[in-house]
Short mmCIF file of C-alpha atoms and ligand atoms in Angstrom, two decimals:
data_model
loop_
_atom_site.label_atom_id
_atom_site.label_comp_id
_atom_site.label_asym_id
_atom_site.label_seq_id
_atom_site.Cartn_x
_atom_site.Cartn_y
_atom_site.Cartn_z
CA MET A 1 -26.99 -20.75 -23.11
CA PRO A 2 -23.29 -19.85 -23.10
CA GLN A 3 -21.03 -22.27 -21.41
CA MET A 4 -20.56 -21.42 -17.77
CA ILE A 5 -16.95 -20.68 -16.83
CA THR A 6 -16.06 -20.88 -13.14
CA LEU A 7 -13.45 -18.70 -11.50
CA GLY A 8 -11.19 -21.71 -11.11
CA GLN A 9 -11.44 -22.48 -14.85
CA PHE A 10 -10.91 -18.86 -15.75
CA ILE A 11 -7.78 -18.65 -13.57
CA ILE A 12 -6.28 -21.69 -15.33
CA GLU A 13 -7.18 -20.38 -18.79
CA LYS A 14 -5.63 -17.00 -18.10
CA GLN A 15 -2.70 -18.16 -16.15
CA THR A 16 -0.34 -17.63 -19.05
CA ASP A 17 -1.50 -14.02 -19.23
CA PHE A 18 0.19 -13.54 -15.86
CA PRO A 19 3.97 -12.81 -16.15
CA PHE A 20 4.76 -14.80 -13.07
CA ALA A 21 2.63 -17.75 -13.98
CA LYS A 22 3.91 -20.70 -12.07
CA GLY A 23 0.56 -21.56 -10.51
CA GLY A 24 1.29 -19.72 -7.29
CA PHE A 25 -0.75 -16.73 -8.20
CA SER A 26 -3.63 -18.89 -9.32
CA ARG A 27 -3.61 -20.64 -5.95
CA LEU A 28 -3.52 -17.23 -4.24
CA ILE A 29 -6.66 -16.07 -6.01
CA ARG A 30 -8.38 -19.36 -5.20
CA ASP A 31 -7.38 -18.98 -1.49
CA LEU A 32 -9.07 -15.55 -1.47
CA ALA A 33 -12.17 -16.99 -3.17
CA ILE A 34 -12.43 -19.79 -0.53
CA ALA A 35 -12.36 -17.22 2.30
CA ALA A 36 -14.96 -15.08 0.42
CA LYS A 37 -17.35 -17.99 0.30
CA ILE A 38 -17.00 -18.62 4.02
CA VAL A 39 -17.49 -14.94 4.80
CA ASN A 40 -20.43 -14.76 2.44
CA ARG A 41 -22.06 -17.65 4.35
CA GLU A 42 -21.83 -15.77 7.65
CA VAL A 43 -22.81 -12.40 6.18
CA ASN A 44 -25.94 -13.95 4.77
CA LYS A 45 -27.13 -15.27 8.06
CA ALA A 46 -25.58 -12.54 10.29
CA GLY A 47 -29.06 -11.69 11.62
CA LEU A 48 -29.54 -15.27 12.86
CA VAL A 49 -26.44 -15.87 14.84
CA ASN A 50 -24.61 -14.01 17.47
CA ILE A 51 -22.27 -12.37 14.98
CA LEU A 52 -23.82 -9.05 14.68
CA GLY A 53 -22.97 -6.04 16.78
CA GLU A 54 -19.68 -4.95 18.26
CA THR A 55 -16.92 -6.67 20.09
CA GLY A 56 -16.40 -3.75 22.36
CA ASP A 57 -12.93 -3.22 20.87
CA THR A 58 -11.64 -0.27 18.89
CA ASN A 59 -9.32 -0.73 16.00
CA ILE A 60 -6.34 1.43 14.96
CA GLN A 61 -8.73 3.55 12.91
CA GLY A 62 -10.53 4.42 16.11
CA GLU A 63 -13.62 2.53 14.86
CA GLN A 64 -15.84 0.15 16.81
CA VAL A 65 -14.86 -3.38 15.74
CA LYS A 66 -17.79 -5.52 14.57
CA LYS A 67 -17.91 -9.19 15.36
CA LEU A 68 -18.11 -9.88 11.58
CA ASP A 69 -15.09 -7.78 10.95
CA VAL A 70 -13.05 -10.04 13.23
CA PHE A 71 -14.59 -13.21 11.68
CA ALA A 72 -13.82 -12.02 8.18
CA ASN A 73 -10.27 -11.03 9.08
CA GLU A 74 -9.66 -14.42 10.61
CA GLN A 75 -10.96 -16.27 7.54
CA PHE A 76 -8.88 -14.36 5.10
CA ILE A 77 -5.71 -14.70 7.14
CA ALA A 78 -6.35 -18.37 7.65
CA ALA A 79 -6.97 -18.98 4.00
CA LEU A 80 -3.73 -17.18 2.99
CA LYS A 81 -1.69 -19.00 5.67
CA ALA A 82 -3.04 -22.34 4.56
CA GLY A 83 -2.53 -21.64 0.82
CA GLY A 84 1.27 -21.03 1.12
CA GLU A 85 1.46 -18.48 -1.56
CA CYS A 86 1.37 -15.33 0.64
CA CYS A 87 4.36 -14.15 2.72
CA LEU A 88 2.97 -11.04 4.29
CA ILE A 89 -0.49 -9.60 5.00
CA VAL A 90 -1.56 -6.00 5.70
CA SER A 91 -5.07 -5.83 7.19
CA GLU A 92 -7.30 -2.96 8.15
CA GLU A 93 -8.00 -5.01 11.35
CA ASN A 94 -4.33 -5.36 12.36
CA ASP A 95 -2.12 -2.53 13.60
CA HIS A 96 1.07 -4.22 12.25
CA VAL A 97 2.00 -6.38 9.28
CA ILE A 98 1.47 -10.16 9.56
CA PRO A 99 4.51 -11.99 8.20
CA ILE A 100 3.51 -15.62 7.40
CA ASN A 101 6.51 -17.08 5.57
CA ASN A 102 7.94 -18.60 8.69
CA SER A 103 6.20 -21.92 8.11
CA GLU A 104 7.19 -24.80 5.87
CA ILE A 105 4.22 -24.29 3.49
CA SER A 106 4.89 -20.51 3.06
CA LYS A 107 8.71 -20.50 3.08
CA ASP A 108 8.84 -19.83 -0.69
CA ALA A 109 5.75 -17.53 -0.79
CA LYS A 110 6.15 -14.68 -3.16
CA TYR A 111 3.05 -12.52 -2.66
CA VAL A 112 2.03 -9.70 -0.33
CA VAL A 113 -1.69 -9.15 0.24
CA CYS A 114 -3.18 -5.93 1.49
CA ILE A 115 -6.72 -6.36 2.54
CA ASP A 116 -9.75 -4.68 4.08
CA PRO A 117 -11.52 -7.90 5.03
CA LEU A 118 -15.02 -6.39 5.62
CA ASP A 119 -15.36 -2.79 4.39
CA GLY A 120 -18.53 -1.00 5.38
CA SER A 121 -19.27 -3.46 8.16
CA SER A 122 -21.27 -0.95 10.12
CA ASN A 123 -23.95 -1.58 7.42
CA ILE A 124 -24.18 -5.32 8.28
CA ASP A 125 -26.55 -4.66 11.13
CA VAL A 126 -28.99 -2.83 8.74
CA ASN A 127 -28.67 -5.46 5.92
CA VAL A 128 -26.74 -3.13 3.47
CA SER A 129 -24.18 -4.46 1.05
CA VAL A 130 -20.62 -4.80 2.36
CA GLY A 131 -17.40 -5.87 0.78
CA THR A 132 -13.82 -7.13 0.92
CA ILE A 133 -11.03 -5.16 -0.95
CA PHE A 134 -7.59 -6.54 -1.72
CA ALA A 135 -4.41 -5.66 -3.43
CA ILE A 136 -1.64 -8.07 -4.46
CA TYR A 137 2.15 -7.30 -4.78
CA ARG A 138 5.19 -9.43 -5.47
CA ARG A 139 7.51 -9.48 -2.50
CA ILE A 140 10.59 -7.30 -2.80
CA HIS A 141 13.14 -9.63 -1.16
CA GLU A 142 13.73 -12.92 -2.87
CA THR A 143 14.20 -14.82 0.31
CA GLY A 144 14.11 -14.32 4.03
CA PHE A 145 11.51 -13.31 6.57
CA SER A 146 9.01 -10.75 5.20
CA THR A 147 9.33 -7.19 6.51
CA GLU A 148 7.06 -4.11 6.58
CA ASP A 149 8.91 -2.43 3.74
CA GLU A 150 7.46 -5.05 1.41
CA ALA A 151 4.01 -3.82 2.26
CA LEU A 152 4.86 -0.11 1.54
CA GLN A 153 5.17 -0.48 -2.17
CA SER A 154 3.84 2.12 -4.60
CA GLY A 155 0.44 1.32 -6.20
CA ARG A 156 2.33 1.26 -9.47
CA GLU A 157 3.91 -2.08 -8.32
CA MET A 158 0.57 -3.78 -7.83
CA VAL A 159 0.21 -7.00 -9.83
CA ALA A 160 -3.53 -7.64 -9.06
CA ALA A 161 -6.42 -6.20 -7.15
CA GLY A 162 -10.12 -7.01 -6.55
CA TYR A 163 -13.06 -6.93 -4.29
CA ILE A 164 -15.89 -9.15 -3.17
CA ILE A 165 -19.27 -7.53 -2.80
CA TYR A 166 -21.77 -9.21 -0.51
CA GLY A 167 -24.95 -7.80 -1.90
CA SER A 168 -28.14 -8.95 -3.57
CA SER A 169 -25.78 -11.42 -5.03
CA THR A 170 -22.12 -12.07 -4.08
CA MET A 171 -19.55 -11.13 -6.67
CA PHE A 172 -15.77 -11.67 -6.98
CA VAL A 173 -14.35 -8.84 -9.20
CA TYR A 174 -10.62 -8.73 -9.96
CA SER A 175 -7.94 -7.77 -12.42
CA THR A 176 -4.37 -8.88 -13.05
CA GLY A 177 -3.74 -5.99 -15.48
CA LYS A 178 -5.55 -7.48 -18.43
CA GLY A 179 -8.97 -5.83 -17.81
CA VAL A 180 -11.55 -6.50 -15.11
CA ASN A 181 -13.72 -9.56 -14.83
CA GLY A 182 -16.71 -10.25 -12.51
CA PHE A 183 -17.84 -13.58 -11.16
CA THR A 184 -21.14 -14.21 -9.43
CA LEU A 185 -21.45 -16.81 -6.83
CA ASP A 186 -23.93 -19.59 -7.67
CA PRO A 187 -24.87 -20.85 -4.19
CA SER A 188 -26.38 -24.05 -5.68
CA ILE A 189 -22.91 -25.20 -6.69
CA GLY A 190 -20.71 -23.04 -4.45
CA GLU A 191 -18.81 -21.64 -7.45
CA PHE A 192 -18.07 -18.14 -8.67
CA CYS A 193 -19.11 -18.08 -12.29
CA LEU A 194 -18.11 -15.55 -14.93
CA SER A 195 -21.01 -13.15 -15.26
CA HIS A 196 -19.37 -9.81 -16.16
CA PRO A 197 -16.48 -10.37 -18.63
CA GLN A 198 -14.27 -7.39 -19.47
CA MET A 199 -16.01 -4.82 -17.26
CA SER A 200 -15.57 -1.21 -18.31
CA ILE A 201 -16.89 1.90 -16.73
CA PRO A 202 -18.87 4.35 -18.97
CA GLU A 203 -16.82 7.43 -19.91
CA THR A 204 -19.33 9.60 -18.04
CA GLY A 205 -22.40 9.19 -15.99
CA LYS A 206 -25.15 10.85 -13.90
CA LEU A 207 -24.41 9.62 -10.39
CA TYR A 208 -22.28 11.25 -7.79
CA SER A 209 -21.50 9.55 -4.54
CA ILE A 210 -20.29 11.53 -1.56
CA ASN A 211 -21.38 12.02 2.16
CA GLU A 212 -23.02 15.45 1.80
CA GLY A 213 -23.44 15.52 5.61
CA ASN A 214 -19.83 16.74 5.65
CA TYR A 215 -20.67 19.48 2.98
CA ILE A 216 -19.74 22.48 5.07
CA HIS A 217 -16.28 21.06 5.74
CA PHE A 218 -15.55 20.22 2.12
CA PRO A 219 -12.85 21.95 0.09
CA ASP A 220 -14.38 24.74 -2.01
CA GLY A 221 -13.52 22.82 -5.17
CA VAL A 222 -15.75 19.95 -4.05
CA LYS A 223 -18.52 22.31 -3.08
CA LYS A 224 -18.36 23.90 -6.57
CA TYR A 225 -18.37 20.52 -8.24
CA LEU A 226 -21.46 19.45 -6.30
CA LYS A 227 -23.31 22.58 -7.33
CA TYR A 228 -22.26 21.90 -10.90
CA CYS A 229 -23.73 18.41 -10.57
CA GLN A 230 -26.93 19.96 -9.21
CA GLU A 231 -27.44 22.65 -11.82
CA ILE A 232 -30.00 22.12 -14.52
CA ASP A 233 -28.33 21.84 -17.92
CA ASP A 234 -29.97 19.70 -20.54
CA ALA A 235 -26.90 19.94 -22.83
CA THR A 236 -24.70 18.21 -20.19
CA ASN A 237 -27.50 15.87 -18.93
CA ARG A 238 -27.68 17.52 -15.52
CA PRO A 239 -28.75 17.60 -12.74
CA TYR A 240 -27.10 14.32 -11.74
CA SER A 241 -28.45 12.14 -9.03
CA SER A 242 -26.86 11.55 -5.63
CA ARG A 243 -26.32 7.97 -4.56
CA TYR A 244 -24.47 7.22 -1.35
CA ILE A 245 -24.62 3.83 0.30
CA GLY A 246 -21.78 4.39 2.81
CA SER A 247 -20.07 1.21 1.80
CA MET A 248 -17.25 1.96 -0.64
CA VAL A 249 -17.43 -1.37 -2.42
CA ALA A 250 -21.12 -1.02 -3.08
CA ASP A 251 -20.81 2.58 -4.26
CA PHE A 252 -17.82 1.73 -6.39
CA HIS A 253 -19.52 -1.34 -7.96
CA ARG A 254 -22.67 0.60 -8.90
CA ASN A 255 -20.53 3.36 -10.54
CA LEU A 256 -18.42 0.74 -12.40
CA LEU A 257 -21.56 -0.65 -13.96
CA LYS A 258 -23.58 2.51 -14.49
CA GLY A 259 -20.97 5.28 -14.66
CA GLY A 260 -20.44 7.83 -11.86
CA ILE A 261 -18.04 9.32 -9.45
CA PHE A 262 -17.26 8.52 -5.84
CA ILE A 263 -15.54 11.20 -3.75
CA TYR A 264 -14.27 11.02 -0.24
CA PRO A 265 -12.33 14.35 0.14
CA SER A 266 -10.52 15.92 2.99
CA THR A 267 -13.10 16.99 5.55
CA TYR A 268 -13.48 17.95 9.20
CA GLY A 269 -11.33 15.75 11.36
CA ALA A 270 -9.97 13.93 8.38
CA GLU A 271 -7.64 16.25 6.48
CA ASN A 272 -6.48 13.29 4.35
CA GLY A 273 -9.96 11.84 3.94
CA LYS A 274 -11.11 8.70 5.60
CA LEU A 275 -10.19 5.95 3.20
CA ARG A 276 -6.94 4.11 3.53
CA LEU A 277 -4.47 4.12 0.68
CA ILE A 278 -2.95 0.61 0.87
CA TYR A 279 -6.08 -1.55 1.05
CA GLU A 280 -8.89 0.70 -0.14
CA CYS A 281 -7.76 3.51 -2.47
CA ASN A 282 -4.90 1.83 -4.33
CA PRO A 283 -6.79 -1.48 -5.18
CA MET A 284 -9.84 0.47 -6.31
CA ALA A 285 -7.76 2.85 -8.33
CA TYR A 286 -6.04 -0.11 -10.02
CA LEU A 287 -9.37 -1.65 -10.92
CA ILE A 288 -10.91 1.61 -12.19
CA GLU A 289 -7.97 2.33 -14.43
CA GLN A 290 -8.18 -1.23 -15.83
CA ALA A 291 -11.84 -0.55 -16.48
CA GLY A 292 -11.10 2.69 -18.36
CA GLY A 293 -11.79 5.14 -15.48
CA LYS A 294 -9.63 7.39 -13.37
CA ALA A 295 -8.65 7.78 -9.70
CA SER A 296 -6.81 10.80 -8.04
CA ASP A 297 -6.55 12.73 -4.85
CA GLY A 298 -8.01 15.64 -6.69
CA LEU A 299 -4.83 16.11 -8.72
CA ASN A 300 -2.33 13.28 -8.29
CA ARG A 301 -2.91 9.81 -9.63
CA ILE A 302 -3.73 7.58 -6.64
CA LEU A 303 -1.36 4.84 -7.81
CA ASP A 304 1.47 7.30 -7.86
CA LEU A 305 1.09 8.50 -4.28
CA PRO A 306 4.04 7.81 -2.04
CA VAL A 307 3.24 4.97 0.38
CA THR A 308 4.79 5.83 3.78
CA SER A 309 2.74 4.06 6.46
CA LEU A 310 0.39 1.00 6.62
CA HIS A 311 -2.78 2.86 7.45
CA GLN A 312 -2.23 6.18 5.80
CA ARG A 313 -5.31 7.84 4.28
CA SER A 314 -5.88 9.72 1.09
CA PRO A 315 -8.64 11.87 -0.40
CA ILE A 316 -10.07 10.05 -3.43
CA PHE A 317 -11.97 11.06 -6.59
CA ILE A 318 -12.68 7.84 -8.48
CA GLY A 319 -14.95 6.75 -11.36
CA SER A 320 -15.89 7.76 -14.84
CA LYS A 321 -12.84 9.54 -16.43
CA ALA A 322 -14.82 12.57 -17.68
CA MET A 323 -16.46 13.08 -14.30
CA VAL A 324 -13.22 12.77 -12.28
CA GLU A 325 -11.58 15.25 -14.71
CA GLN A 326 -14.54 17.62 -14.27
CA ALA A 327 -14.15 17.47 -10.47
CA GLU A 328 -10.38 17.90 -10.78
CA GLY A 329 -11.00 21.08 -12.79
CA PHE A 330 -12.95 22.62 -9.88
CA MET A 331 -10.31 21.47 -7.43
CA ALA A 332 -7.53 23.10 -9.51
CA GLU A 333 -9.46 26.30 -9.66
CA PHE A 334 -10.72 26.56 -6.09
CA SER A 335 -8.78 24.12 -3.90
CA PRO A 336 -5.42 23.34 -5.52
CA VAL A 337 -3.87 20.03 -4.38
CA THR A 338 -0.13 19.85 -3.80
CA PRO A 339 1.44 18.01 -6.78
CA ILE A 340 3.69 15.11 -5.82
CA VAL A 341 7.14 15.64 -7.32
P1 P6P B 1 -18.80 8.00 6.10
C1 P6P B 1 -16.97 2.35 5.61
O1 P6P B 1 -16.81 2.61 7.03
C2 P6P B 1 -16.02 3.19 4.84
O2 P6P B 1 -14.72 2.84 5.15
C3 P6P B 1 -16.25 2.95 3.36
O3 P6P B 1 -16.76 1.75 3.00
C4 P6P B 1 -17.32 4.11 3.04
O4 P6P B 1 -17.27 4.58 1.75
C5 P6P B 1 -16.98 5.17 4.09
O5 P6P B 1 -16.29 4.59 5.07
C6 P6P B 1 -18.21 5.87 4.60
O6 P6P B 1 -17.78 6.91 5.48
O7 P6P B 1 -17.94 8.95 6.81
O8 P6P B 1 -19.55 8.59 4.98
O9 P6P B 1 -19.73 7.22 6.98
#
């Protein structure tokens, strides 16, 4: 039986891998893991307590706010405030940035955290996997009160990213630029334990993940790619299978393990797609590249996209490199995407 390595032990062992290793980043990851355990506890009993359903509020995305969205957001903000390593938060649940380096404990904080505290929460009420997604940046200004410009950094500046998936088991998956590692929560000891070291996505796969309910509104390049996926061709192992959970973290995680592609393209009423760049597309793109995969908007690398506003959206094609490039080929031929200069 190989020795069990907890997330805490792993962080300490790998601390020297991190260019800014002074312990602060390690504490930041631990802060996120603490909040994840608290959220996990509530997600797992959501059907038993009055935490299901909607608050009656609508967030900046125009989406109904779920009680568990609010709870998760509060837990991650509280953990980051208490930990003292984070100076600024961008959250899907908050219209504006949350500066938190005005307290004694956070006055020297060096990290910006962009987070979707509970992605896919509409699935909670029907007991389908949901997740948390986060991206971590170093702050731009050495000192002083944190400002919004520190949240509008290019994906290329990201120093770490990860997600927590609250599914059949709860996993903490993250990367600091040296590969992707997955930790499974052992509830009996309350620790995330290394279960998926050095995760890498298969070069190709047989699964495509897209909301085909929007098919008639898809760009022609996407329509042509879907027909390619559905054609019978033994030489290229087709037809593929369609798998769509409607929870990005769950769809992403399955594809990371099995190989596949997830696409949320421009569609009716969402010309830039639905998913947000800062706290969904960018962190997932960072992870997929660290795992050997690819992520683009159909042409441009996601991590190179200009970041201009907190809740901006982007079309996303993400997953196995060969599959993303195949889809990009159809987009180039039938629905060319504007190249970023
Ligand atoms: P649709 C959940 O609301 C989410 O943000 C992602 O987790 C998911 O991939 C997507 O939206 C699902 O959107 O339009 O297919 O319901």
